[in-house]
C-alpha angles and dihedrals in degrees: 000000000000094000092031086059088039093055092045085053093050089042086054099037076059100055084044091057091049096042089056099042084057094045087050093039088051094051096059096039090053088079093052102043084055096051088050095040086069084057099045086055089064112053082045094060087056091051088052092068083064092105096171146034109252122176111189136185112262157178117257106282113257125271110288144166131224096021127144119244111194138189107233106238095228112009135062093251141111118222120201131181146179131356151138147258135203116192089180098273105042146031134220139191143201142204086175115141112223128187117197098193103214103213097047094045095225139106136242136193120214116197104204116185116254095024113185110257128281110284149152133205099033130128138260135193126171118210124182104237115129095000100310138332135190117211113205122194138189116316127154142261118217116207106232087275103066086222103093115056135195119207117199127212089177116123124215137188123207100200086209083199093061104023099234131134113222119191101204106204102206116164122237094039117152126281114266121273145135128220091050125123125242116184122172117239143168099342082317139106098213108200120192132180128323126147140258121210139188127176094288117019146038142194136197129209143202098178119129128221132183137192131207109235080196102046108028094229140128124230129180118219128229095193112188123234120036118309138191115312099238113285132153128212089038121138119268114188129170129224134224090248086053098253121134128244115209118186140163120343140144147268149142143223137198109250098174131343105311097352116109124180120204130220129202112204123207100171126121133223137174122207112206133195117227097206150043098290087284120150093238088059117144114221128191133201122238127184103230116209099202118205126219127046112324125201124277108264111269145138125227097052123149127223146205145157114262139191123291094024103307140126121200133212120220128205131301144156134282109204121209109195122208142181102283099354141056116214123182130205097219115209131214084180122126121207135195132219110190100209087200098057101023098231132121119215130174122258117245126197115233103193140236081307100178095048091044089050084042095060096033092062090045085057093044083057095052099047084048083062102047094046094240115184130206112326114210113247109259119247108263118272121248121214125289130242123206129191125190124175127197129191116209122213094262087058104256112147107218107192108205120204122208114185097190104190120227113276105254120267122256116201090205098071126097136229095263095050090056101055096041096052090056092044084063090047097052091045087050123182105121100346100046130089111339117261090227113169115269112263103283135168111205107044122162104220133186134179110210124168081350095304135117138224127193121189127186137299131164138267127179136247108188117318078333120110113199118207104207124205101187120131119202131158146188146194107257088201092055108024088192093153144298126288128211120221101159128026121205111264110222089201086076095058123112140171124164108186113224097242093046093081089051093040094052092045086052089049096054087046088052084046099051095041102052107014101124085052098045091045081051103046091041102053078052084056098038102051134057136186083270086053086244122136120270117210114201106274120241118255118232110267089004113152123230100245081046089052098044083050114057098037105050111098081066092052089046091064083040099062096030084065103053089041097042136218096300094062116107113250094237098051084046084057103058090044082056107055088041094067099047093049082044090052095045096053085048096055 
């Protein structure tokens, strides 16, 4: 009785301690979320002039995070709504409706009246009544800055038949918050986790939440046994038998003033209903200790129900902290979790298999003909590296590295397969390497008809943080190999570094205070006695950001005058600089 009371007074000492840090994290939020609703307001009194629904033909939309990406429940289409991006000074977000439409290949954007607010982070689940309906819940808005946050607790229906957004205002929902997982379930929408964050402070939750497609009510749920420590961004995955499967996620705790330590959790938990789908159900948490190989921990994976009672885990980012910096080992991987056994296991890719046998068997007959005797086994293959550099449109070169593993070996082929497979590989085109999707975190990911489509996401070069675009997909009963729909469009990327605003601004005070001396001093460098161009000379011992420095203002004329007026100043500037650190090495 004694350790049993002991442990009753720990288990409450701890709700005490939550309720009060989210006491404590509201208050001061408080502040913030009313500064942001003003501006909220606003952009919602420009979405109430939209009068009529109007769907209209478009490019691709532009490269943006925490999204949802949706199946539609009836048509071949895709539906995605809201996000955010960052381009390294502000931040934007959207409450835009966009269709991909499967079989054409192409992408249209559908303006509804009365909208929900702009917002990232959110869920989505699609359920089939009355021909169709998305359910959107919570989500955040950001302020420019990126530093004030709002947090939403609101709850909103697209009946995809009629194309009208209905917000349903329904008490005892649960507290705002973004990162969270919503799944549908039953007649239910099940909600789990998630955060909610001011300046200062943050909170995460593990609390769970349903509510009632038939009655249009929340409940909040007092499951029995242990359950999940709060997280967000965790998988949350229903059963057949309409539990609930938890696994992984992230979250942070203070652990002194300023300092913040991550964990990436990589447990896994059911929550089972004790009942027939009624709203008194009892449910009960379970550890689950999965068999098989899991995924490697990480946080920013992306999740969906697959054939045969899977589900399958995309991608993501595994984050190693240092002292002063941050790097992240960034995943294309897909894993399975088989609900019936219990057991993960990674996917593999088979390859185009029947034009592979098709030319295979044209070879063989060749060879017949020829009278072509025993051919020696080819050494194994090693992995394959692939790099790939683009160049976005304000000159920045991203390199992108694919390490794409051996196909495994099979001890049934023969000589001759063998050979002739990486024969195929080596001649490429559409049998050669597979296209599969860069490492990303933050994909938005869909299964529609078995197949699966995968849509941006970011990963980082540098300081640097890169918004795809890019939209693949692949069979998930085959998994032959990826296809590619939509490339990423360098032209989209931007990335404007915090001190270039201020650099620029000193570089025009410098200008307008010394430019006849500057114009004087310049046509001495430029010109010699042969009337050809003189670049500064490099001082012994003189180190190359010394270099670049002191002499670029020179470097700046000169590539303004090679790029002319119209060039942006920041895209002259790292012309610039290229060519000073060029004409150093050189020298």
């Amino acid at each position: 009785m004694g350790k049993k009371g002991k442990r009753d007074k720990k288990g409450k000492g701890a709700e005490k301690t939550a309720a009060k840090m989210e006491k404590k994290v509201s208050r001061r939020a408080k502040k913030e979320e009313e500064d942001l609703e003003a501006l909220i307001a606003e952009f919602q009194s420009l979405d109430a002039k939209k009068t009529q629904v109007i769907e209209s033909s478009c490019p691709p939309p532009s490269p943006r995070l925490n999204c949802s990406l949706c199946a539609h429940p009836e048509r071949d289409e895709l539906i995605l709504f809201g996000g955010e991006y960052f381009n390294g000074q502000k931040t934007y977000l959207y409450n835009e409706l966009y269709i991909y439409h499967i079989r054409k290949n192409s992408w249209a954007k559908l303006d509804i009246p009365n909208p929900p607010p702009r917002r990232c982070a959110h869920q989505a689940a699609v359920v089939p009544t009355a021909g169709g309906q998305l359910w959107i819940f919570g989500g955040e808005f950001a302020s420019p800055n990126g530093e004030q946050f709002y947090h939403y607790k609101d709850l909103w229906v697209l009946h995809l038949a009629t194309k009208t957004w209905e917000q349903i205002k329904a008490p005892g929902g649960p507290s705002g918050r973004s990162g969270h997982r919503m799944v549908a379930c039953k007649r239910q929408l099940i909600i789990f986790g998630g955060f909610h964050e001011s300046a200062r402070d943050y909170i995460y939750y593990n609390d769970v939440h349903t509510f009632h497609l038939d009655s249009f009510t929340w409940s909040k749920l007092a499951p029995a046994g242990i359950g999940p420590a709060p997280r967000s961004g965790c998988q949350m995955t229903p059963t057949p038998e309409g539990n609930i499967i938890i696994y992984g996620g992230y979250s942070k705790q203070r652990i002194k003033k300023d300092v913040d330590k991550g964990t990436l959790h990589t447990d896994m938990f059911l929550l089972k209903a004790e009942g027939a789908g009624k709203e008194e159900d009892r449910w009960t948490w379970s550890r689950l200790s999965p068999s098989g190989v899991k995924p490697t921990p990480r946080s920013g994976f992306s999740v969906a129900a697959a054939p045969n009672n899977r589900c399958l885990l995309f991608g993501g980012v595994h984050d190693e902290e240092e002292e002063e910096s941050l790097e992240g080992d960034f995943f294309n991987d897909i894993y399975f979790y088989d609900i019936g056994k219990n057991r993960w296991f990674p996917a593999q890719l088979k390859g185009p298999k029947a034009e592979k046998r098709k030319r295979r068997r044209g070879r063989q007959a060749e060879a017949e003909a020829a009278g072509e005797e025993e051919l020696q086994l080819p050494p194994p293959q090693a992995p394959l590296e692939i790099v790939k550099e683009v160049v976005a449109e304000d000159g920045t070169v991203m390199t992108i590295k694919q390490v794409i593993p051996a196909a495994a070996e099979d001890k049934d082929k023969s000589g001759s397969e063998e050979e002739e497979e990486e024969e195929e590989e080596e001649e490429g085109g559409a049998l050669g390497q597979p296209l599969e999707p860069c490492p990303r975190s933050n994909a938005m990911v869909a299964v529609k008809h078995g197949v699966l489509y995968v849509y941006g996401g970011m990963f980082e070069v540098g300081d640097r943080q890169v918004t795809l675009s890019d939209l693949h997909c692949i069979d998930l009963h085959r998994m032959d190999e990826w296809k590619v729909l939509l490339e990423m469009d360098p032209k989209t990327q931007e990335w404007l570094e915090e001190s270039e605003s201020d650099e620029e601004e000193d570089d025009d005070v410098e200008g307008a205070e010394g430019g006849e001396e500057e114009e004087e001093s310049s046509e001495e460098e430029s010109e010699d006695e042969g009337g050809e161009q003189q670049h500064p000379a490099v001082q012994p011992g003189e180190a190359q950001a010394q270099y670049v420095a002191r002499t670029e203002q020179y470097w700046l004329r000169l590539a303004r005058s090679h790029m002319g007026p119209e060039a942006k100043d920041k895209k002259v500037l790292k012309v610039a600089h290229a060519m000073a650190k060029t004409f150093y090495e050189d020298a």
